[in-house]
mmCIF file of C-alpha atoms in Angstrom:
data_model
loop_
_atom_site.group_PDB
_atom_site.id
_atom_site.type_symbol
_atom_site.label_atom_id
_atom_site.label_comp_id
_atom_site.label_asym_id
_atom_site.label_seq_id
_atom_site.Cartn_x
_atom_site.Cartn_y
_atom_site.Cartn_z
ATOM 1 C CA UNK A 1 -10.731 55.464 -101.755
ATOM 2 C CA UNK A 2 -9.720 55.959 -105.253
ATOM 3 C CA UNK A 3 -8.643 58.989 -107.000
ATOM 4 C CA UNK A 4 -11.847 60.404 -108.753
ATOM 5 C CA UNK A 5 -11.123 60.852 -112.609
ATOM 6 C CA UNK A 6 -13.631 63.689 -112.762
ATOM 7 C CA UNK A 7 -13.081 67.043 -110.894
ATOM 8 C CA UNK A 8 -15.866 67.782 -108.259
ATOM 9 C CA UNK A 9 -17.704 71.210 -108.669
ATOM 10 C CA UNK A 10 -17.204 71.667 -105.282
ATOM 11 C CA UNK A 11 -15.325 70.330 -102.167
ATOM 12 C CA UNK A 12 -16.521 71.244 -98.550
ATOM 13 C CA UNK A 13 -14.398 70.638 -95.834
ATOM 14 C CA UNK A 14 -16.980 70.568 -92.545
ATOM 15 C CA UNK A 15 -19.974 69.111 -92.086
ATOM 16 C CA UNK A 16 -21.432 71.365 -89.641
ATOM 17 C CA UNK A 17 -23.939 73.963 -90.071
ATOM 18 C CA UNK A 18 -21.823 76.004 -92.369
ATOM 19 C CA UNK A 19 -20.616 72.989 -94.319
ATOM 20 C CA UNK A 20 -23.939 70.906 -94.549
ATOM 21 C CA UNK A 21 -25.934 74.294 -95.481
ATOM 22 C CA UNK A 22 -23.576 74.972 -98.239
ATOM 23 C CA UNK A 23 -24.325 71.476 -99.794
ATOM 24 C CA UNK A 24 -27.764 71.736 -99.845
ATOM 25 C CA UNK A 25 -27.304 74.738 -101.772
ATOM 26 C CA UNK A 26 -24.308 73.590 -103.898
ATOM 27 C CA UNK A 27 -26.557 70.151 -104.479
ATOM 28 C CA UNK A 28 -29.919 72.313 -105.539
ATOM 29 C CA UNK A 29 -27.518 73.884 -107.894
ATOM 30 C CA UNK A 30 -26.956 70.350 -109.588
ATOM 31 C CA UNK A 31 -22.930 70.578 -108.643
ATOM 32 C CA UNK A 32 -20.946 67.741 -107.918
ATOM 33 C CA UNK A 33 -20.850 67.990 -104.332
ATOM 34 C CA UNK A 34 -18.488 66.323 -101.624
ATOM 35 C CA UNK A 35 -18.423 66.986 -97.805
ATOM 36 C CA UNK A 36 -15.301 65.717 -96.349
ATOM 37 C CA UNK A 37 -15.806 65.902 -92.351
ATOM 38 C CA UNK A 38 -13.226 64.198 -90.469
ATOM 39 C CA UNK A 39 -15.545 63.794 -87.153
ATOM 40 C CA UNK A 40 -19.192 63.263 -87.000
ATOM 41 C CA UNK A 41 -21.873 65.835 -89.338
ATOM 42 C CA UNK A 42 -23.244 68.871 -87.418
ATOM 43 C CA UNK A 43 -19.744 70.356 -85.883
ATOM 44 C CA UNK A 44 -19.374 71.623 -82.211
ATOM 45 C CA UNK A 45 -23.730 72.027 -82.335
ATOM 46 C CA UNK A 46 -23.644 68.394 -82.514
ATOM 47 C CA UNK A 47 -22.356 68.757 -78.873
ATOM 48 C CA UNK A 48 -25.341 70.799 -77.552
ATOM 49 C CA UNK A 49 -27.834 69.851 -75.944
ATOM 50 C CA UNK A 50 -31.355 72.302 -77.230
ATOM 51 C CA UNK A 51 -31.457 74.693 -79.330
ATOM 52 C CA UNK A 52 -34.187 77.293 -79.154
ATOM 53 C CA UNK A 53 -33.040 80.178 -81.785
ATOM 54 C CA UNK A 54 -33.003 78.297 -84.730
ATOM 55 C CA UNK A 55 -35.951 79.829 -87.083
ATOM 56 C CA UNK A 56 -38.687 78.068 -87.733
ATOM 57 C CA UNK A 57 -39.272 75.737 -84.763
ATOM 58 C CA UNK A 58 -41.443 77.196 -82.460
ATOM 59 C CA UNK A 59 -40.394 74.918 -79.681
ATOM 60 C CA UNK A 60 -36.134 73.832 -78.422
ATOM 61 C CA UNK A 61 -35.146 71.157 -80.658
ATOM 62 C CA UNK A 62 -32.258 68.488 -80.203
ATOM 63 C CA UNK A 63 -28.966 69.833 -81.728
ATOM 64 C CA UNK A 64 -28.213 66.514 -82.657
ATOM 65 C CA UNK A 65 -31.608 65.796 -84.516
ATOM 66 C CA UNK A 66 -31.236 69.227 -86.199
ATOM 67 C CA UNK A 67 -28.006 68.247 -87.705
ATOM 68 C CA UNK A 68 -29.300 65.167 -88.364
ATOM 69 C CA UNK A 69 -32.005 66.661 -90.579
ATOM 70 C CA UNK A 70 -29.534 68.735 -91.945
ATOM 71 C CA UNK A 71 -27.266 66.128 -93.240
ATOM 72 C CA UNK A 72 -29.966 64.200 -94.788
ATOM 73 C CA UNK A 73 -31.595 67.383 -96.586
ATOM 74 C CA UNK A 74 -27.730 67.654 -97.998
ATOM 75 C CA UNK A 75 -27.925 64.070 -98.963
ATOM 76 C CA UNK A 76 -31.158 64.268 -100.774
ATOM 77 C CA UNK A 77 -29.866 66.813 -103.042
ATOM 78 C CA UNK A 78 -26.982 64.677 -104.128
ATOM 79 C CA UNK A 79 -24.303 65.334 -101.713
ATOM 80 C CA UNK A 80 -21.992 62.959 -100.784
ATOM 81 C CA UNK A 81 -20.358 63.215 -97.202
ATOM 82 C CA UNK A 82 -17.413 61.475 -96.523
ATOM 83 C CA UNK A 83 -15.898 60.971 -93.215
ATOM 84 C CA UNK A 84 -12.134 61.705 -93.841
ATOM 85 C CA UNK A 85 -9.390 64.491 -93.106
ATOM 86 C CA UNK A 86 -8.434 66.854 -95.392
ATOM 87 C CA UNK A 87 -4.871 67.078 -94.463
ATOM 88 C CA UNK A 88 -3.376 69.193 -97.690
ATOM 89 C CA UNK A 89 -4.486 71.099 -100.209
ATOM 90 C CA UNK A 90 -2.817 72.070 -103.610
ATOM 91 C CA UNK A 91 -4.615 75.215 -105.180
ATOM 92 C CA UNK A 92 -4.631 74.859 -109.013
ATOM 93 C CA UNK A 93 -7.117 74.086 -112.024
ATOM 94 C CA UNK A 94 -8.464 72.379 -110.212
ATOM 95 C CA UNK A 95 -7.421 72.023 -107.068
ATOM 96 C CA UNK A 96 -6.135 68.901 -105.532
ATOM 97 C CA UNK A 97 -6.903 67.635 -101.910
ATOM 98 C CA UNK A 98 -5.202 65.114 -100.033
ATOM 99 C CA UNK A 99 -6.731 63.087 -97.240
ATOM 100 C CA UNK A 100 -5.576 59.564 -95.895
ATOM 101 C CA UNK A 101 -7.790 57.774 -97.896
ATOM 102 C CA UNK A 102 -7.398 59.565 -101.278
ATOM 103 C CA UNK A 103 -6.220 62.661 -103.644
ATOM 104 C CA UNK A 104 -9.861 64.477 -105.218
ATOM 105 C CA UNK A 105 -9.851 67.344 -107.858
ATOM 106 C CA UNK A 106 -12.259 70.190 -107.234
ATOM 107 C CA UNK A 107 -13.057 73.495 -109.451
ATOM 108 C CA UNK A 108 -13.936 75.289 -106.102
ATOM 109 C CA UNK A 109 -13.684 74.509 -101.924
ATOM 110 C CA UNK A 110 -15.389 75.336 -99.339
ATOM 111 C CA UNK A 111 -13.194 76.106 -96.414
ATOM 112 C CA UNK A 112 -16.196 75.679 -93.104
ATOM 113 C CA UNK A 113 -13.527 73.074 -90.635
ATOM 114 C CA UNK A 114 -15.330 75.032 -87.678
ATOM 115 C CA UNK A 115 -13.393 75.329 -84.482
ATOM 116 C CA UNK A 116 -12.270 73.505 -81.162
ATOM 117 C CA UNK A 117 -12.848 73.898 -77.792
ATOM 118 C CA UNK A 118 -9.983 76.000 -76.255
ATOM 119 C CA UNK A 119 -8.441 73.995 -73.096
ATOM 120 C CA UNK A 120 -8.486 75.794 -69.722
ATOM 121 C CA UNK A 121 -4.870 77.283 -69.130
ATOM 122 C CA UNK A 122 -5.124 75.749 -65.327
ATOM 123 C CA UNK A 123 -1.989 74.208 -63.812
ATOM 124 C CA UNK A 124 -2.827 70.164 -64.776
ATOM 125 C CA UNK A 125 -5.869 70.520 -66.543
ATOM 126 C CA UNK A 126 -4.152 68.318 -69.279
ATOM 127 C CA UNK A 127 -3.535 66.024 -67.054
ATOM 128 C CA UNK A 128 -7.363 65.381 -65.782
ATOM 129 C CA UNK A 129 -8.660 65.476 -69.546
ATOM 130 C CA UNK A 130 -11.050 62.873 -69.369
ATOM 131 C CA UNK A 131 -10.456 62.428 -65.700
ATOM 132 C CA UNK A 132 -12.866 64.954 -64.138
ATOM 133 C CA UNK A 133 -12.196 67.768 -66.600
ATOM 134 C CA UNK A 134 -14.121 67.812 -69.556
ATOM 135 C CA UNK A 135 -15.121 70.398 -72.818
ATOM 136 C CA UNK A 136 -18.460 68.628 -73.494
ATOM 137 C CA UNK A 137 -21.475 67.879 -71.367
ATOM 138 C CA UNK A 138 -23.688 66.397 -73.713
ATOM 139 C CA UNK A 139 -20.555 63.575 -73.536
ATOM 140 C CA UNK A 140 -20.633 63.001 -70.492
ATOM 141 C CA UNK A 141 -22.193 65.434 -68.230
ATOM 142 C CA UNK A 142 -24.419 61.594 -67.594
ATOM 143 C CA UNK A 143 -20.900 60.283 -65.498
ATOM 144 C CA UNK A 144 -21.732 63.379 -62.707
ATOM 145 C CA UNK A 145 -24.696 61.994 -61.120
ATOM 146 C CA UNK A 146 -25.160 63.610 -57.793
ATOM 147 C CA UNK A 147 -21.665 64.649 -58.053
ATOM 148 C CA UNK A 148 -20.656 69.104 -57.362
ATOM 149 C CA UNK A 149 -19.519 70.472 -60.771
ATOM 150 C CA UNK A 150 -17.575 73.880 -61.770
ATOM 151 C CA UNK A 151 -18.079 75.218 -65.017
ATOM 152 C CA UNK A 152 -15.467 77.751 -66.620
ATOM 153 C CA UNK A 153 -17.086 80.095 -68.747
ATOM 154 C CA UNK A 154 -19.628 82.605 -68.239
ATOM 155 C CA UNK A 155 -21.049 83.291 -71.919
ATOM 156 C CA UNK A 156 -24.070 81.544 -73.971
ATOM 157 C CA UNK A 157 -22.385 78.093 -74.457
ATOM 158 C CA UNK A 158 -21.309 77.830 -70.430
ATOM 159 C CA UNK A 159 -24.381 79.272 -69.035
ATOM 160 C CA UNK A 160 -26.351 76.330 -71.580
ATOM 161 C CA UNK A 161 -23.865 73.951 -70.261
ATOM 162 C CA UNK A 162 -24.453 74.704 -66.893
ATOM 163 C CA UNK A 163 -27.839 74.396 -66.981
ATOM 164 C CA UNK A 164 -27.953 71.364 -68.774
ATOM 165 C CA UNK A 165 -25.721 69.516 -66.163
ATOM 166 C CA UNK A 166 -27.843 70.774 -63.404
ATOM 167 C CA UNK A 167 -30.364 67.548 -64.905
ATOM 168 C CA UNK A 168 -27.658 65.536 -63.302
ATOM 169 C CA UNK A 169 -25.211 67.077 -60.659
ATOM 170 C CA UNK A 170 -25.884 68.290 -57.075
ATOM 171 C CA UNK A 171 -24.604 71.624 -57.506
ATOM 172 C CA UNK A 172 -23.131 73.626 -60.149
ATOM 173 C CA UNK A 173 -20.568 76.840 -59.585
ATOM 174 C CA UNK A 174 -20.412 79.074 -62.466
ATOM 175 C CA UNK A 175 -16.668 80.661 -62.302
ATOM 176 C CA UNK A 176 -16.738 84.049 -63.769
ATOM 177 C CA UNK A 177 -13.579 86.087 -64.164
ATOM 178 C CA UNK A 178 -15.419 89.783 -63.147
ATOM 179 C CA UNK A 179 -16.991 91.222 -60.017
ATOM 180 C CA UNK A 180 -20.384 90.844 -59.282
ATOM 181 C CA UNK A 181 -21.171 94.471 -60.084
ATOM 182 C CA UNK A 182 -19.580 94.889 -63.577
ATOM 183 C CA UNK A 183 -22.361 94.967 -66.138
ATOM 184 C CA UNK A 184 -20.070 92.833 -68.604
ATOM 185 C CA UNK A 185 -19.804 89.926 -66.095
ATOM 186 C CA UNK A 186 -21.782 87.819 -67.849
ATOM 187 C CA UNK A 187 -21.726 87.658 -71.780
ATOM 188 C CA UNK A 188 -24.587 85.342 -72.221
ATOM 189 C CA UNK A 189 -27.964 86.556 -73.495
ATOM 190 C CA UNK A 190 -30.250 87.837 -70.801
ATOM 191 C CA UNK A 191 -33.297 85.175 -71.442
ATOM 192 C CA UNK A 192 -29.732 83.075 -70.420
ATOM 193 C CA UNK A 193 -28.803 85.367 -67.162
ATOM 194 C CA UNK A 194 -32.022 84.924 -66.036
ATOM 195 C CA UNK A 195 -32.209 81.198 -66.200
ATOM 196 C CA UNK A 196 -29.159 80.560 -64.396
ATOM 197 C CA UNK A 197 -29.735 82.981 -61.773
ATOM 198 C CA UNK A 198 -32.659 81.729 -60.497
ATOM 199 C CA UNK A 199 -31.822 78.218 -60.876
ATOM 200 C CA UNK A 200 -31.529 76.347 -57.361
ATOM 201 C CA UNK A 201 -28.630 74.562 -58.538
ATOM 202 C CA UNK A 202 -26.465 77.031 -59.610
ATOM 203 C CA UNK A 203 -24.332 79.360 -57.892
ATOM 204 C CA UNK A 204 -21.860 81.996 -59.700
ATOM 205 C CA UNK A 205 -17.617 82.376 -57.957
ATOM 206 C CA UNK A 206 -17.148 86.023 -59.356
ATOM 207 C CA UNK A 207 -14.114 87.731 -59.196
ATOM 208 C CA UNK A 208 -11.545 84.453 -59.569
ATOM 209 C CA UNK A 209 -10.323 82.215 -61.754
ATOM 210 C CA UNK A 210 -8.660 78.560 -61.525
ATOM 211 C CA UNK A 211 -5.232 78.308 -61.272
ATOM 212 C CA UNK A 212 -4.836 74.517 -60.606
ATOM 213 C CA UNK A 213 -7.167 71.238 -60.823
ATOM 214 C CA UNK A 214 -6.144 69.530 -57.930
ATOM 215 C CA UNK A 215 -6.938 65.340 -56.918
ATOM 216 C CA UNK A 216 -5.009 61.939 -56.951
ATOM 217 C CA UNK A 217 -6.308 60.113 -60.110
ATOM 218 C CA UNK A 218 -9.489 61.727 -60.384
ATOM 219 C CA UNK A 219 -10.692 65.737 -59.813
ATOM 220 C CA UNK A 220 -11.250 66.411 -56.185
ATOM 221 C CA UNK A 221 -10.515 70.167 -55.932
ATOM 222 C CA UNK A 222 -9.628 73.315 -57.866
ATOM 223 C CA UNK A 223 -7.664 75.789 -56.318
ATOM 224 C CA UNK A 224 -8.980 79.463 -57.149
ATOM 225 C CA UNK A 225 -7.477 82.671 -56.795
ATOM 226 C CA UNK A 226 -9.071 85.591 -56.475
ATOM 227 C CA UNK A 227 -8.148 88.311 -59.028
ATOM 228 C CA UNK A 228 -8.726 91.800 -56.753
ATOM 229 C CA UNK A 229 -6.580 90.258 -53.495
ATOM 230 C CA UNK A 230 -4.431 87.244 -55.633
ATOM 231 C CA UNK A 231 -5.541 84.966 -52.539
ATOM 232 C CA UNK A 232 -5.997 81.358 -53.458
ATOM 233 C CA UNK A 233 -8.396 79.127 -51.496
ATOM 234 C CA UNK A 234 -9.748 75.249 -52.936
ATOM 235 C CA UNK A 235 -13.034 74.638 -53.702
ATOM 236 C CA UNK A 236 -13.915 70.735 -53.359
ATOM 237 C CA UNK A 237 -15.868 69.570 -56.652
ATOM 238 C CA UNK A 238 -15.819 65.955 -57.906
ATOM 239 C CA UNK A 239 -15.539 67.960 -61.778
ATOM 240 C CA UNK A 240 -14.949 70.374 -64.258
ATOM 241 C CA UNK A 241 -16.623 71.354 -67.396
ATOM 242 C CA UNK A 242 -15.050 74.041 -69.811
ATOM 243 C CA UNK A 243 -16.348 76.659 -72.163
ATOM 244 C CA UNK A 244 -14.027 79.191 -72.640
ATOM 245 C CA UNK A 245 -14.069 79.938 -76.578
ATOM 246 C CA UNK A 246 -13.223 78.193 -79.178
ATOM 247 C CA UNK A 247 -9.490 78.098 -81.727
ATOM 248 C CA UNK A 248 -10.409 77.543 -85.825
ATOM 249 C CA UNK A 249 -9.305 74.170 -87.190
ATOM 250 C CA UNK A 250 -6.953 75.100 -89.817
ATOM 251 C CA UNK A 251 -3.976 74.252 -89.060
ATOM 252 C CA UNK A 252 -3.751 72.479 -92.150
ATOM 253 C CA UNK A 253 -3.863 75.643 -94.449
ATOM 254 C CA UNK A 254 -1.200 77.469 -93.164
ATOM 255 C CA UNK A 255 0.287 78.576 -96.343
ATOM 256 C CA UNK A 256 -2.587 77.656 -98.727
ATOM 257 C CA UNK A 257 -5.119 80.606 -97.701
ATOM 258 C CA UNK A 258 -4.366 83.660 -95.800
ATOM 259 C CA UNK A 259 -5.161 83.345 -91.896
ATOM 260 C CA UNK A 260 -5.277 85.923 -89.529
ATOM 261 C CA UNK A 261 -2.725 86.377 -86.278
ATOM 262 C CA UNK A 262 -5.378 83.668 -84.931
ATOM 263 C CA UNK A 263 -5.678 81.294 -87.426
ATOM 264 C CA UNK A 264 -8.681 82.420 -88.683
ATOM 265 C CA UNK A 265 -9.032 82.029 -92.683
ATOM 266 C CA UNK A 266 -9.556 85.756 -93.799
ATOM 267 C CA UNK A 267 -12.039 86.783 -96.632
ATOM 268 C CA UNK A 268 -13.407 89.183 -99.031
ATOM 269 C CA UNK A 269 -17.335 90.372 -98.274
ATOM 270 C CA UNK A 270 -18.185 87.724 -100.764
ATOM 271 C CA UNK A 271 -16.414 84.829 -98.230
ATOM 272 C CA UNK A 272 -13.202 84.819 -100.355
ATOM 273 C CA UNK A 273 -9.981 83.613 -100.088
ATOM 274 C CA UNK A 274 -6.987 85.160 -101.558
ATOM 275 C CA UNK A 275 -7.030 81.811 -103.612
ATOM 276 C CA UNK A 276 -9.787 81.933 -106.603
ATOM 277 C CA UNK A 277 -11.822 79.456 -106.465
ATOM 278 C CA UNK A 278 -11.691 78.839 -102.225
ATOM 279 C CA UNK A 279 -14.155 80.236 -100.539
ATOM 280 C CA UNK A 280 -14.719 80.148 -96.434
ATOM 281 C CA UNK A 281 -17.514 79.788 -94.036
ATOM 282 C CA UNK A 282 -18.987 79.690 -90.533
ATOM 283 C CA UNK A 283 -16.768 79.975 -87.305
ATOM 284 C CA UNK A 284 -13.255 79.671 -88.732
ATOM 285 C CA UNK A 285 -13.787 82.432 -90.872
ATOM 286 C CA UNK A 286 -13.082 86.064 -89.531
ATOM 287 C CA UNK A 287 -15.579 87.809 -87.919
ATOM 288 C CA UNK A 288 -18.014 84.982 -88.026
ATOM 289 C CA UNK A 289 -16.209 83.306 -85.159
ATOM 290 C CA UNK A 290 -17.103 86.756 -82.799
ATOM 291 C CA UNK A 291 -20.483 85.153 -83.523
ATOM 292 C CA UNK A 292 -20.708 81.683 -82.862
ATOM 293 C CA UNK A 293 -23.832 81.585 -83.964
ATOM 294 C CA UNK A 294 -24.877 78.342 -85.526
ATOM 295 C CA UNK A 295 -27.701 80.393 -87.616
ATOM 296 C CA UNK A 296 -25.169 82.479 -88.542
ATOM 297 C CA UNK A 297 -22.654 79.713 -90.072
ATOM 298 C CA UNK A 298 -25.531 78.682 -91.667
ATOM 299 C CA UNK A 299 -26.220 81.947 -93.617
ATOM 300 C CA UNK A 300 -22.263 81.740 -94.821
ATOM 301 C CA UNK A 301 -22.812 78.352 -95.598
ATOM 302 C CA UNK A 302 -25.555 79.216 -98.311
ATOM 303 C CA UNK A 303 -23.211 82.817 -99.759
ATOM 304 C CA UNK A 304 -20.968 80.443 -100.356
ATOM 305 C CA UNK A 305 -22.370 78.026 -102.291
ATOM 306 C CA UNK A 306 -23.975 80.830 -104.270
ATOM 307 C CA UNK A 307 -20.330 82.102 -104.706
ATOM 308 C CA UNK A 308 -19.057 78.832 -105.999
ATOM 309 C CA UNK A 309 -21.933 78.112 -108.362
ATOM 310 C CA UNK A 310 -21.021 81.428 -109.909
ATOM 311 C CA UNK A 311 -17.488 80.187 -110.273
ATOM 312 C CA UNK A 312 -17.900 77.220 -111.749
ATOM 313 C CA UNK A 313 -20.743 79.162 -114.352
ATOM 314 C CA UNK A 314 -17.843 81.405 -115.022
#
């Protein structure tokens, strides 16, 4: 990759549904657009399995073919996505960013690197990564055939998770940190609730957590303790799927942009940065991480292409 003798009009870093939704708008804007996504196009939704709140489709669609669709709706205005890392970035006139393959110029950025799953704190979860613990179903929720599950996390993206292994696994337990009885138990949306509850698959461990991942090579056990008594007793599963939130990729602009205690790239009302000219969107922005929301990534996507045509119009 050579070092473009032109400055770009604008540089997104992401190609999820922040990143690809802001270069369909920066591309029907006629700017010189380039995505850089270091993974594959469509972010963490890539890694679900339906989605059934997007607007517009009357019926679930595939996560994966909306992203999809995305990406080539980006492409077909002229946007060029590259798959790279952004590793550093120089503000300026214009701004310089580095990746392994190549130094580009750029009169604005787009700052939508989404997030990451955040690992379960459990005593040797690291060590069963890949091994019977694992942060996506869609992955390989296909390897648990038969097999008795646990899923951490009790909010929209376990309870979906959950259900979507249940196509495969025996059973699935549903840990959840809160008694039975508090009304906050369960953060997932009631049309959510519902589903799971009723599902014969499914049963919910309220009131524990797990403290340790326990097996010789492979998961064959978690040990849970119970958070009103502090007892611990194991409960024999053959694997276990996490959702428990997500941490914002930007790590690489510590010192470029301001971030919050977090990591989270902070923002102005109009999406930005304390550097003129960056601008931020989707999850690993403040406040639009409390959402999740790939709709709502999508909305910041298109303010802040609207914000960087303006910039570049002066």
């Amino acid at each position: 990759m050579t070092e473009r003798q032109e400055p770009l009009d604008v540089l997104i870093v992401g190609a999820g549904p922040a990143g690809l939704t802001a270069a369909i708008y920066a591309g029907r804007a006629l700017l010189r657009t380039l995505v850089v996504e270091k993974a594959i196009p469509g972010g963490l939704l890539a890694e679900t399995d339906l989605i059934e709140n997007w607007p517009g489709f009357e019926q679930a669609i595939s996560a994966r073919e909306l992203m999809t669709a995305l990406q080539k709706q980006a492409e077909r205005f002229g946007a060029e996505i590259l798959q790279d890392e952004v590793v550093r970035i120089e503000p300026g006139t214009p701004h310089r960013v580095q990746t392994p393959r190549g130094t580009f110029e750029a009169k604005t950025i787009i700052l939508a690197p989404g997030s990451r799953p955040r690992e379960l704190p459990a005593s040797r979860a690291a060590e069963f990564k890949g091994r019977g613990v694992s942060y996506c179903a869609i992955c390989d929720g296909f390897f648990f055939r038969d097999k008795r599950l646990i899923e951490v996390g009790a909010g929209d993206s376990g309870l979906t998770e959950a259900l979507f292994l249940t196509r495969f696994a025996d059973s699935v337990s549903v840990v959840v940190r809160h008694p039975e009885d508090d009304p906050k138990a369960i953060r997932a949306s009631a049309i959510l609730r519902k589903r799971a509850s009723e599902h014969p698959k499914i049963e919910f461990l309220w009131n524990c957590v797990v403290e340790e991942i326990l097996g010789n090579g492979s998961v064959s056990a978690v040990r849970l303790r119970d958070l009103a008594t502090g007892e611990t007793r194991d409960h024999e599963i053959d694997g276990v799927f996490v959702k428990i939130g997500h941490d914002p990729q930007t790590e690489f602009l510590k010192g470029t942009v301001n971030l919050d205690e977090d990591g989270h790239i902070e923002t102005d009302g109009h999406l930005r940065t304390n550097v003129p000219g960056i601008f931020a969107a989707g999850d690993s922005r403040v406040v639009a991480h409390m959402y999740a929301q790939g709709v709502v990534a999508a909305g910041e996507g298109a303010v802040a292409a609207i914000q960087a045509r303006k910039y570049v119009s002066g």
